[in-house]
Coordinates of C-alpha atoms in Angstrom, one line a residue:
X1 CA 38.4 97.7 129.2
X2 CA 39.6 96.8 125.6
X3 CA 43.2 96.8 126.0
X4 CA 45.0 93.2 125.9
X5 CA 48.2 93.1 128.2
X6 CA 51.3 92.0 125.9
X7 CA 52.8 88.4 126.6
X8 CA 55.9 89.0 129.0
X9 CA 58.4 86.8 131.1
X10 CA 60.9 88.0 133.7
X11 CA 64.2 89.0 133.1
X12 CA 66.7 85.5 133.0
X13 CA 69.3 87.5 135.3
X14 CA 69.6 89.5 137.8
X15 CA 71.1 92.4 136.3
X16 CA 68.2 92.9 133.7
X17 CA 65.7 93.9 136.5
X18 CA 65.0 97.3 136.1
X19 CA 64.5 97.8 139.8
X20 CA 65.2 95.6 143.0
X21 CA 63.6 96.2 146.6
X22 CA 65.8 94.1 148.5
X23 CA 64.2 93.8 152.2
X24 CA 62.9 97.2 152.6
X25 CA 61.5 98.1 156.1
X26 CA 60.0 101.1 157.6
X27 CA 58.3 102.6 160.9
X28 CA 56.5 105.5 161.7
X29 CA 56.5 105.7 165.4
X30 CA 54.3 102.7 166.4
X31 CA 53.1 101.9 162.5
X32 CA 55.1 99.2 160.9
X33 CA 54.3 100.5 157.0
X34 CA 57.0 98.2 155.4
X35 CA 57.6 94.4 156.6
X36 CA 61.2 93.6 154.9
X37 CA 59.8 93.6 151.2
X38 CA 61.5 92.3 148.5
X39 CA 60.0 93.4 144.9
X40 CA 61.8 92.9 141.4
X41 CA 59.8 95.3 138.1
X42 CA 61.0 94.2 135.0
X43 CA 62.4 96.1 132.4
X44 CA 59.6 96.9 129.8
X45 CA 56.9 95.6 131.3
X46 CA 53.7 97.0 133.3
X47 CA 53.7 95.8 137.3
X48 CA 50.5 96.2 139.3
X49 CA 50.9 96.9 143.1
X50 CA 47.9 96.6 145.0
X51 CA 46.6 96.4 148.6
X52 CA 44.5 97.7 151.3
X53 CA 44.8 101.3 152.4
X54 CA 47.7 101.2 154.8
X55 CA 49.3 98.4 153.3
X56 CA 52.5 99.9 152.6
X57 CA 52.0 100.7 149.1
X58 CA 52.9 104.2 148.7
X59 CA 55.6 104.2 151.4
X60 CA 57.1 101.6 149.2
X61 CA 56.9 103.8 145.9
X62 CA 58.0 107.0 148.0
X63 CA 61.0 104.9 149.5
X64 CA 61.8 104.6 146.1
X65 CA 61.1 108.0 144.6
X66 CA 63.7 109.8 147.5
X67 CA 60.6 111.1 149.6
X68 CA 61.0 108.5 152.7
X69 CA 64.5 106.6 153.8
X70 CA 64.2 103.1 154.8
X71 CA 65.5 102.1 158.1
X72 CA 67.0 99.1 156.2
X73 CA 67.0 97.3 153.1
X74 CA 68.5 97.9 149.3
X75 CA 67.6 99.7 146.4
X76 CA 69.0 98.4 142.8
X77 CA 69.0 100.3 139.5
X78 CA 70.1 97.9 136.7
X79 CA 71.6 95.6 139.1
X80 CA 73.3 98.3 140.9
X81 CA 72.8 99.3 144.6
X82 CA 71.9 102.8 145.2
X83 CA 71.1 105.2 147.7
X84 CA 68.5 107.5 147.3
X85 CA 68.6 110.9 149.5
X86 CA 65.8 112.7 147.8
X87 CA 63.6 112.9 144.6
X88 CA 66.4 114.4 142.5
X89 CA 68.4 111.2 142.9
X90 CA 65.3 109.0 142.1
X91 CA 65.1 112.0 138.8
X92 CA 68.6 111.0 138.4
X93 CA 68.4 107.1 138.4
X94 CA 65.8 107.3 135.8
X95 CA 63.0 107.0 138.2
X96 CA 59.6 109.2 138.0
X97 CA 56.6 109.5 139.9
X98 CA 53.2 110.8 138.6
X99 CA 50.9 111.3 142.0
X100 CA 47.4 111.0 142.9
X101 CA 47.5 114.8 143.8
X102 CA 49.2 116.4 140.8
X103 CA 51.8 118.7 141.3
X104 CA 51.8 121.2 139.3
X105 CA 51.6 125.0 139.3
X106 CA 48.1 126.1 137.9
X107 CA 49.2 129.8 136.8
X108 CA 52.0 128.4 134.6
X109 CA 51.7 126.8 131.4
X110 CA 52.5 123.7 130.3
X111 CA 55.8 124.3 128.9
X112 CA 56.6 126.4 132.1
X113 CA 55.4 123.3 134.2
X114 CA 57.4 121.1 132.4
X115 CA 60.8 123.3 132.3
X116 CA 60.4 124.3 135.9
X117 CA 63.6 123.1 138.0
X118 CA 65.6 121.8 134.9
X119 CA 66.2 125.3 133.0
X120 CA 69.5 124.4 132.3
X121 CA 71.0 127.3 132.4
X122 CA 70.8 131.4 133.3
X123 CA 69.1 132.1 129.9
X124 CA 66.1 131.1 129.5
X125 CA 64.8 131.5 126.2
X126 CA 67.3 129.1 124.9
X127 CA 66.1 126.6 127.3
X128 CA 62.5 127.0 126.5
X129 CA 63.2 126.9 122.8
X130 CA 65.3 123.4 123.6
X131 CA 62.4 121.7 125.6
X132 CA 59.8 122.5 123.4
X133 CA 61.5 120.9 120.5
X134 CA 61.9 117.9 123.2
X135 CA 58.7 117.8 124.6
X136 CA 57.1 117.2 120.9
X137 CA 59.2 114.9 120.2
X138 CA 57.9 112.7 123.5
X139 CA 54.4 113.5 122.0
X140 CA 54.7 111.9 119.0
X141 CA 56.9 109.2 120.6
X142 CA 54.2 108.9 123.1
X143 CA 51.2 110.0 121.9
X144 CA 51.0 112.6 124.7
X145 CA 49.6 115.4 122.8
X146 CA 49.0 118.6 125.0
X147 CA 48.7 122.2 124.5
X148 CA 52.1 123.5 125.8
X149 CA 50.9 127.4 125.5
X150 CA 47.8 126.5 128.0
X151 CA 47.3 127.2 131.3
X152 CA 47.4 124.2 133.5
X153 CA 44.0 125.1 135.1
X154 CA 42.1 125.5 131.9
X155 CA 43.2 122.2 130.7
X156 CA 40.6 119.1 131.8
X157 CA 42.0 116.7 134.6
X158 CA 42.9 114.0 131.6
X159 CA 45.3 116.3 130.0
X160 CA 46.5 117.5 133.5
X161 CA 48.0 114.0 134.0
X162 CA 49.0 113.6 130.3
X163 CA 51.5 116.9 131.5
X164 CA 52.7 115.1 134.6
X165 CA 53.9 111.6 132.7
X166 CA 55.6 114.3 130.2
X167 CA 57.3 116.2 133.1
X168 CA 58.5 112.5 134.0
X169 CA 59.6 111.6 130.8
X170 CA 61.7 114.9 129.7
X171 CA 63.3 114.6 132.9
X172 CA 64.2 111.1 131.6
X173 CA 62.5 108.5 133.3
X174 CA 62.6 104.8 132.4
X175 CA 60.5 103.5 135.3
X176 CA 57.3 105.8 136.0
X177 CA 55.8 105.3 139.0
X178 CA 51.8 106.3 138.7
X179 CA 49.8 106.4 142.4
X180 CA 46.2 105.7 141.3
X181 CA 46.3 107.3 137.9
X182 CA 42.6 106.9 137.2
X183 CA 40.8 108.2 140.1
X184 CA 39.2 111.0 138.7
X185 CA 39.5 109.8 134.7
X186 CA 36.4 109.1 132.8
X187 CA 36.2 106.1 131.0
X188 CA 37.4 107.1 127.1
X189 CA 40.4 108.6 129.4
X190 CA 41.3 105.4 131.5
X191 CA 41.2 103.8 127.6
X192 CA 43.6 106.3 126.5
X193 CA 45.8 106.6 129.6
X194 CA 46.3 102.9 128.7
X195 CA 47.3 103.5 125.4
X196 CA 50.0 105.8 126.6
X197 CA 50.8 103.1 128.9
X198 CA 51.4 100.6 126.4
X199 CA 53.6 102.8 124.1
X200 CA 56.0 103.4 127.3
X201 CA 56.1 99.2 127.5
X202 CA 56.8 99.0 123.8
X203 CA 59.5 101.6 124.1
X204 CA 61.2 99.4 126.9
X205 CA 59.9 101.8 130.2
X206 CA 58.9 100.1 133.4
X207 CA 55.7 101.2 134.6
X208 CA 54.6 100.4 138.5
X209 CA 50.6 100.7 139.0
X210 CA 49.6 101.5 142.5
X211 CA 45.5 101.0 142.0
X212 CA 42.8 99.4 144.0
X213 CA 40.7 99.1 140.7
X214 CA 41.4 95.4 140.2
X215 CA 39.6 95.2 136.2
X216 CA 42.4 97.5 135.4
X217 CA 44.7 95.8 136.9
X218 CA 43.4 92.5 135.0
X219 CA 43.4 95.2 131.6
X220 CA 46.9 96.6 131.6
X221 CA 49.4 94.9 133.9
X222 CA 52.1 91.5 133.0
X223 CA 52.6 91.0 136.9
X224 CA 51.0 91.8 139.7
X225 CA 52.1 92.1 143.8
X226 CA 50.0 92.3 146.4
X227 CA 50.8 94.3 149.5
X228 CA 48.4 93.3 153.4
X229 CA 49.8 95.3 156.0
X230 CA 53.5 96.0 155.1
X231 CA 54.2 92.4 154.2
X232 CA 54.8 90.9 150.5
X233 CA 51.9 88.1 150.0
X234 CA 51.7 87.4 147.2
X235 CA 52.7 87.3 143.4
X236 CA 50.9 86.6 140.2
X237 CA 51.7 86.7 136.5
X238 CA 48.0 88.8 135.6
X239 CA 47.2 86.4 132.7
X240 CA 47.4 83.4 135.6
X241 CA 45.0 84.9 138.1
X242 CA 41.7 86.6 138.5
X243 CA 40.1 89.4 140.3
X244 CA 38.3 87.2 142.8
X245 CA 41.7 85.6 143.7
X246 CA 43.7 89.2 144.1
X247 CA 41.1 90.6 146.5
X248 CA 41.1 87.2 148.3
X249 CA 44.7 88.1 148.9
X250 CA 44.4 91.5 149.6
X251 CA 42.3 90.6 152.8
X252 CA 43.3 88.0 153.5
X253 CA 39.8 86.1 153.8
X254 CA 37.5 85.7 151.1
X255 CA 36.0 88.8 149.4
X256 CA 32.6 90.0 148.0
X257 CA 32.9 91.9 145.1
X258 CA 28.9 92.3 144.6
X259 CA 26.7 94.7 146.3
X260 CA 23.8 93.2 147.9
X261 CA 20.8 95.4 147.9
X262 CA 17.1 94.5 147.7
X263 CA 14.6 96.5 145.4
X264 CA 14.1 100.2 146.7
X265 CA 11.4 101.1 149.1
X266 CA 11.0 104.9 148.1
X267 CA 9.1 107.0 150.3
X268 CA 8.4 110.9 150.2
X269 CA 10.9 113.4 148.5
X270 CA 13.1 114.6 151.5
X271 CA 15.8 117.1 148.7
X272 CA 14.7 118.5 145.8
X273 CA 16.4 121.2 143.2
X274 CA 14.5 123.2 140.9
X275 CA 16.0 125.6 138.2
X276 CA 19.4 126.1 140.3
X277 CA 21.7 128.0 138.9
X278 CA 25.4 128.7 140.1
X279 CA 28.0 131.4 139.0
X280 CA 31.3 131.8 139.7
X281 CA 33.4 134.4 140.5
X282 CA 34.2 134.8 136.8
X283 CA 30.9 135.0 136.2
X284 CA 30.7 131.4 134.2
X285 CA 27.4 129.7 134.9
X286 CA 28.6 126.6 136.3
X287 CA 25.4 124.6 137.1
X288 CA 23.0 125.2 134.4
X289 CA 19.2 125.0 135.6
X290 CA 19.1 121.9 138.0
X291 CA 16.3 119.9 138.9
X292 CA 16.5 116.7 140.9
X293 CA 14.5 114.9 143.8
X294 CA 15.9 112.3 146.3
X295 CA 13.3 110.4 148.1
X296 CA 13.4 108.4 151.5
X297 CA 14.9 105.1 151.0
X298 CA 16.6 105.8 147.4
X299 CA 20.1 106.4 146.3
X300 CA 20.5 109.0 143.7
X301 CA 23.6 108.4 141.5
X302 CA 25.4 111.5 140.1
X303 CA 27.6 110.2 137.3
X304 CA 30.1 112.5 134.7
X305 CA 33.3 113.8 134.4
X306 CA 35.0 115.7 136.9
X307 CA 34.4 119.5 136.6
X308 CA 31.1 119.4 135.0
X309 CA 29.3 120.5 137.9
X310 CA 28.6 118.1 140.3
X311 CA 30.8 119.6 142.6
X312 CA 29.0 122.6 142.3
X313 CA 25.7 120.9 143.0
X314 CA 27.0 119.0 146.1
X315 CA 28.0 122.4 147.3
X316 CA 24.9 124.2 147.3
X317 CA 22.4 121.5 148.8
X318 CA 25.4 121.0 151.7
X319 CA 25.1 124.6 152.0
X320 CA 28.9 125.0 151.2
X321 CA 28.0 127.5 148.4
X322 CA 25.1 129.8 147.4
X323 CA 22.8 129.7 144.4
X324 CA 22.1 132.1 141.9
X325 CA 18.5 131.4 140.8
X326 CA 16.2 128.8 141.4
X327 CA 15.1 126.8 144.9
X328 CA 16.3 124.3 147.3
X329 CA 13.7 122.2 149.2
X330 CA 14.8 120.3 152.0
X331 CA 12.1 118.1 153.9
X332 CA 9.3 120.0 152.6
X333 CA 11.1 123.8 153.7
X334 CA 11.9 125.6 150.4
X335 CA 14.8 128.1 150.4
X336 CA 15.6 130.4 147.9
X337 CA 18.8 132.2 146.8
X338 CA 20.5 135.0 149.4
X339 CA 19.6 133.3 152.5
X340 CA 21.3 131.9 155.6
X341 CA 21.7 128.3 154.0
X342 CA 25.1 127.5 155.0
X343 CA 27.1 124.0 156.6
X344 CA 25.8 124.3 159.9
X345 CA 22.2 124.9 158.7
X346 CA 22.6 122.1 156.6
X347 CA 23.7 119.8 160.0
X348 CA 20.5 121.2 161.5
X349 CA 18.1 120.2 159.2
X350 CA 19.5 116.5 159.0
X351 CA 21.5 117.1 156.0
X352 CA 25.4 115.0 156.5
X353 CA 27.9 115.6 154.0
X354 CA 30.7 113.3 152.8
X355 CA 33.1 116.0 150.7
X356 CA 34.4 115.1 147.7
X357 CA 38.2 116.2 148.8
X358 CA 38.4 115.2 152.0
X359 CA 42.1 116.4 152.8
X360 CA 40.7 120.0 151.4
X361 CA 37.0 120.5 153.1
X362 CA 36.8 117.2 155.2
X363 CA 40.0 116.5 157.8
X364 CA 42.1 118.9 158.8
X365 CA 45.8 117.0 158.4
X366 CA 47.4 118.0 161.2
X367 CA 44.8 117.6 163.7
X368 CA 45.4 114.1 165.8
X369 CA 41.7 112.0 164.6
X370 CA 39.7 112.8 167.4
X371 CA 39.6 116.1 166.4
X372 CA 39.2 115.5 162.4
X373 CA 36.0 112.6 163.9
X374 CA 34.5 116.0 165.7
X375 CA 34.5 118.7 163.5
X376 CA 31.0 120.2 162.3
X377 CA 29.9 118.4 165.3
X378 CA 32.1 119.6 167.9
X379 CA 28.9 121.4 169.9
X380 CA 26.8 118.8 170.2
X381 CA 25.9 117.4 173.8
X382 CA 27.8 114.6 175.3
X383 CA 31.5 115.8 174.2
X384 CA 31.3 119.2 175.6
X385 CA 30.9 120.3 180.1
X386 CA 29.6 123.8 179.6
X387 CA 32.2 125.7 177.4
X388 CA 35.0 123.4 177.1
X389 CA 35.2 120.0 174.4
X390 CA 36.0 116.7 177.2
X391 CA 38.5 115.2 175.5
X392 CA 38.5 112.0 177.3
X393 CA 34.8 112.1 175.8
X394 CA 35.8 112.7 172.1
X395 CA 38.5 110.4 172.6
X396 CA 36.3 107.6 174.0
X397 CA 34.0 108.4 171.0
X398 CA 36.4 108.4 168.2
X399 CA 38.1 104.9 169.3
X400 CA 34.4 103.6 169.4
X401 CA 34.0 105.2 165.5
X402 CA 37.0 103.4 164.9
X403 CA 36.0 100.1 166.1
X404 CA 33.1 100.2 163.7
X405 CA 34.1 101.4 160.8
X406 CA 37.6 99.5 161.0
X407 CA 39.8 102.6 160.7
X408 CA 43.7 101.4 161.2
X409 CA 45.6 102.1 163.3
X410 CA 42.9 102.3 165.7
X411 CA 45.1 105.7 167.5
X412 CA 42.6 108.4 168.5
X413 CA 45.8 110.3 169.0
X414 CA 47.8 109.5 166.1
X415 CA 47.7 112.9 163.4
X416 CA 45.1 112.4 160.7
X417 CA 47.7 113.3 157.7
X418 CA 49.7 109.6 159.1
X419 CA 46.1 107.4 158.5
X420 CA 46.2 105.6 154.7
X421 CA 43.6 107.9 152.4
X422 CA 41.3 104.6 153.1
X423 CA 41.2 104.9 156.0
X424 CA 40.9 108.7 156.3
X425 CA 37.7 108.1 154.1
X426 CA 36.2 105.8 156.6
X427 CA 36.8 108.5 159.5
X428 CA 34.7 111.0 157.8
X429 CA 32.1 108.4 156.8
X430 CA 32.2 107.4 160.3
X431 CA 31.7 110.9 161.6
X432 CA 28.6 112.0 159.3
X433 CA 26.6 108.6 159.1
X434 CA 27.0 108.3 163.2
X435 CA 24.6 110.9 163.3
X436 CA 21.6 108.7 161.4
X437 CA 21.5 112.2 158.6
X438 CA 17.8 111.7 156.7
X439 CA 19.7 113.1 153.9
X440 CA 23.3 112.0 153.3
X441 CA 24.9 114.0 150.4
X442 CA 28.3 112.0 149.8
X443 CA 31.1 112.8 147.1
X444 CA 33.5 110.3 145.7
X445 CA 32.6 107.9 148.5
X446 CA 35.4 105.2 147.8
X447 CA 38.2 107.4 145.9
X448 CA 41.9 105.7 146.5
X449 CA 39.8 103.4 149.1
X450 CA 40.6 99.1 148.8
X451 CA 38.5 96.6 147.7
X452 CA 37.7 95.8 151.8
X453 CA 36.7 99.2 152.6
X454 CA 35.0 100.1 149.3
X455 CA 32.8 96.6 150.5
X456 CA 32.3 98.1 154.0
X457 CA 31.4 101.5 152.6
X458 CA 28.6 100.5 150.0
X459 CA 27.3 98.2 152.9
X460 CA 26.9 101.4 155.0
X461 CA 25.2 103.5 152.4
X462 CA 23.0 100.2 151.5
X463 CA 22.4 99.6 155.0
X464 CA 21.1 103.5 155.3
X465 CA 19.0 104.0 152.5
X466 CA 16.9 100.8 154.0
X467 CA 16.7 102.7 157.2
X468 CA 14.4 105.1 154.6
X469 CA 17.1 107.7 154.4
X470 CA 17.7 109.8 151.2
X471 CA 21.2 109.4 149.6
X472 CA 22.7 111.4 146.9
X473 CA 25.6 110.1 145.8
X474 CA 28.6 111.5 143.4
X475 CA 31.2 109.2 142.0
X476 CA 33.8 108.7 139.2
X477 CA 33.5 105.2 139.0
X478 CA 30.6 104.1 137.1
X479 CA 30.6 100.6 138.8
X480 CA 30.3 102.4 141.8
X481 CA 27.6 104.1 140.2
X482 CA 25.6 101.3 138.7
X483 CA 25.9 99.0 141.3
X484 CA 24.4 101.4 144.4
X485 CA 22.0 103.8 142.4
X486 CA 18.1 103.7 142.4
X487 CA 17.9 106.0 139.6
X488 CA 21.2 107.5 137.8
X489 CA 21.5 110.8 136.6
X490 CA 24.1 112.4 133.9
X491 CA 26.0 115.4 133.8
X492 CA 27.4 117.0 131.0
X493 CA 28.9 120.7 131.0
X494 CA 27.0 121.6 134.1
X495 CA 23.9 120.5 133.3
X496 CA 21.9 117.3 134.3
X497 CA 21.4 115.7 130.5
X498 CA 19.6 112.5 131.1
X499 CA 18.4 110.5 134.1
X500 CA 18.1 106.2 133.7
X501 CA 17.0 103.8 136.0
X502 CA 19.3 101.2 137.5
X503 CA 18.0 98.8 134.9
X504 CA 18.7 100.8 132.0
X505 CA 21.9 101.7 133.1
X506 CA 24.6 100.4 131.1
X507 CA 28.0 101.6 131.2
X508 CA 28.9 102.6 127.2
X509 CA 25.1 104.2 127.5
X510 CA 26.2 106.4 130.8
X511 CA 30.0 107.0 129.7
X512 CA 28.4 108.2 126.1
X513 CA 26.0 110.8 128.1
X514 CA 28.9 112.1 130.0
X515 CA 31.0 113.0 126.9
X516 CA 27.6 115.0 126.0
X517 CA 26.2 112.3 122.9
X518 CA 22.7 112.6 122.8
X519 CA 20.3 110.0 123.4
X520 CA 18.0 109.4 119.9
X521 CA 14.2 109.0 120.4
X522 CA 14.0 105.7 120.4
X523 CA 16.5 106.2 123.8
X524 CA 19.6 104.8 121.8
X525 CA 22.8 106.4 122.2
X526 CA 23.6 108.1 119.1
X527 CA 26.8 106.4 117.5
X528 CA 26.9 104.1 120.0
X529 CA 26.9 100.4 119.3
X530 CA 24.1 98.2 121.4

């Protein structure tokens, strides 16, 4: 990262913090989320707030955005206590959230987006007239520039976010809370994200952080607070401590921040994709002739933007989706498009699949997590007497999946939707590498998961590709990326544009790929500096 985090000391009194957490505690049921915290933000200033999943993090932030109540504790706004009922008190206070999920409605345009719930008054075309004169103002302010006349779904995830800090801001807020902002941004995004960041610092906002990426902590942030299971731990100004040191604290034992792997053993090809097209129900071509192979004992890397087709393409080999043109080969058995390739197929033949989404296509949220560690699976011998699932089975199973993939709270019982994202993520990567796949397709493998678990996960994918299994693997993070691939392949605008080997891989020469610059002969990247 390039940007420089601005000199910055704390407030000399108490009634300059821009918001106090004075003891805050919280229980759901048996989970203890929050451990009488006490945090301070400083006005104008950018505080990090990271910890494993389950640490209390976002209870914390949605204590303070009106979503949850504490059962005790104080909430200060400019030195004054207040009680926050709901989200429109936290919009009230000055207090916005951006979320990991955006929430906005895709059929309306921005400007619609933006205006919806603070219309003002019965007539509306005065109101829109008044907010778009606001909202461009906040763009130049801000440099948030985004097309207010577009449909939120045409617009690229980037400028989807952009909207939500703009919904924040017109609604006033001087602290904006942001719940993994980068998750699904491409590098030159995550660089201007933090632009926008540092404008709202200069302009005297507070911004909180909630990220487990700990370089952009170290990038953007003047303090930083680590969470480890709903307890306060620690404190740092950034500039005084270092990456190794925060994920130290985070769990609570020294951590590894390098994947170990030896040199690749790559046997026969067990997935292969030649010419595949796929077109949606607009009839867009939205994977453009693919070819790939994946070969025993390898990890494939998928890097590029989001929604330039590797969804698309982790879709038809899982057999989620069907294929235009072209052929699928899977352990040597070719299959071509219009046939009986689907999900359960795909289990059949040895194929596991890791969705990219998994509160969409990969855990049902309101199913307790012996049913979300079962499903795909649930007919399988051993967990069902003739007809009927055994639950004490599934159960038995689950708390043994549990045990080994260190999901908290380890509840078999407990409903999936009250596990951390983390550790929702390690269920599902519990349930499909149980079954030893010989091909594990696997999307986003460590999104919103913490610097322990992201450890643990790579190990497992490692750990299976030496067992001379064949692992395609899609990820937003190109460190992610670099540091588990065999051979790395590029997408741009739904087609595969390059392929480099881990040793070539560099990440200015991958990000350049994924914004579609061509590669020169001489296998530079054109306007790219070496």
């Amino acid at each position: 990262m390039t940007v420089t985090p601005a000199p910055h000391s704390p407030p000399k009194s108490a009634h300059q913090w821009a918001v106090e957490l004075v003891g805050i505690d919280k229980r759901f049921g048996p989970v203890h989320a929050n451990k009488d915290v006490t945090l301070r933000f400083a006005p104008a200033s950018i505080h990090g707030l990271v910890g494993e999943n389950g640490a209390g993090k976002s209870t914390l932030m949605s204590i303070l955005y009106g979503f949850y109540h504490a059962d005790s504790g104080q909430i200060l706004v400019r030195g004054r206590e207040v009680e926050i009922k709901g989200s429109q008190d936290a919009i009230g206070l000055g207090i916005g959230m951006v979320h990991q999920h955006f929430m906005l409605v895709e059929t309306f345009t921005v400007l619609e987006n933006l205006l919806l719930g603070h219309e003002g008054g019965p007539l509306l075309a005065p109101a829109v007239a008044r907010a778009r004169r606001e909202v461009e103002e906040l763009e130049r302010t801000f440099g948030l520039e985004v097309p207010l006349d577009a449909l939120v779904a045409d617009l690229p995830v980037g400028v989807q976010q952009r909207v939500e800090i703009l919904k924040a801001l017109y609604r006033g807020a001087d602290v904006l809370i942001l719940d993994e902002p980068t998750a699904v941004l491409s590098p030159p995004e995550v660089e201007q994200l933090f632009r926008i960041l540092e404008r709202l610092r200069a302009e005297g906002r507070t911004v909180v952080l909630i990220t487990h990426k700990l370089k952009e902590i170290m990038a953007i942030t003047d303090h930083v607070s680590v969470l480890r299971r709903g307890a306060v731990v620690a404190e740092f100004a950034t500039a005084a401590t270092s990456r190794q040191e925060l994920a130290d604290a985070m769990v609570g034992r020294k951590a590894n921040l390098d994947v170990e792997k030896a040199p690749p053993q790559p046997g026969p090809v067990l997935l292969a994709a030649d010419g595949v097209n796929v077109v949606d129900a607009r009839g867009v071509t939205t994977l453009k002739n693919a070819c790939l192979t994946v070969r025993a004992g390898e990890i494939v890397g998928v890097a590029g933007v989001a929604g330039n087709g590797q969804s698309e393409l982790l879709e038809v080999l899982s057999g989620m989706r069907p294929f235009a043109s072209g052929r699928v080969t899977i352990k040597g058995t070719a299959l071509e498009p219009g046939g009986t390739y689907d999900p359960a197929d795909a289990r059949r033949r040895g194929v596991a699949h890791v969705p990219e989404d998994r509160l969409k296509l990969a855990v049902v949220k309101e199913f307790p997590a012996a049913q979300s560690a079962i499903l795909g699976y649930h007919e399988e011998k051993g967990l069902a007497r003739k007809w009927r699932l055994d639950w004490k089975r599934v159960t038995a199973k689950t708390a043994e999946l549990m045990e080994r993939f260190d999901v908290r709270p380890r509840d078999p019982a407990l409903r999936t939707s009250l596990f951390s994202g983390g550790n929702q993520q390690k269920l599902v990567m519990a349930r499909e590498m149980e079954r030893d796949p010989d091909i594990l397709l696997v999307g986003q493998p460590t999104r919103g998961v913490d610097i322990g678990a992201i450890a643990f996960i790579h190990k497992q994918l490692v750990a299976l590709r030496d067992r001379g299994k064949a692992i395609l693997l899609v990820s937003a993070e190109l460190d992610e990326i670099m540091a588990l691939s065999d051979r790395i392949l590029v997408m741009c605008d739904g087609e595969i544009v390059g392929e480099l080997s881990a040793a070539e891989a560099t990440e200015g020469r991958i990000g350049s790929m994924m914004a579609g610059v061509a590669e020169t002969a001489t296998g530079s990247v054109s306007g790219e500096e070496q």
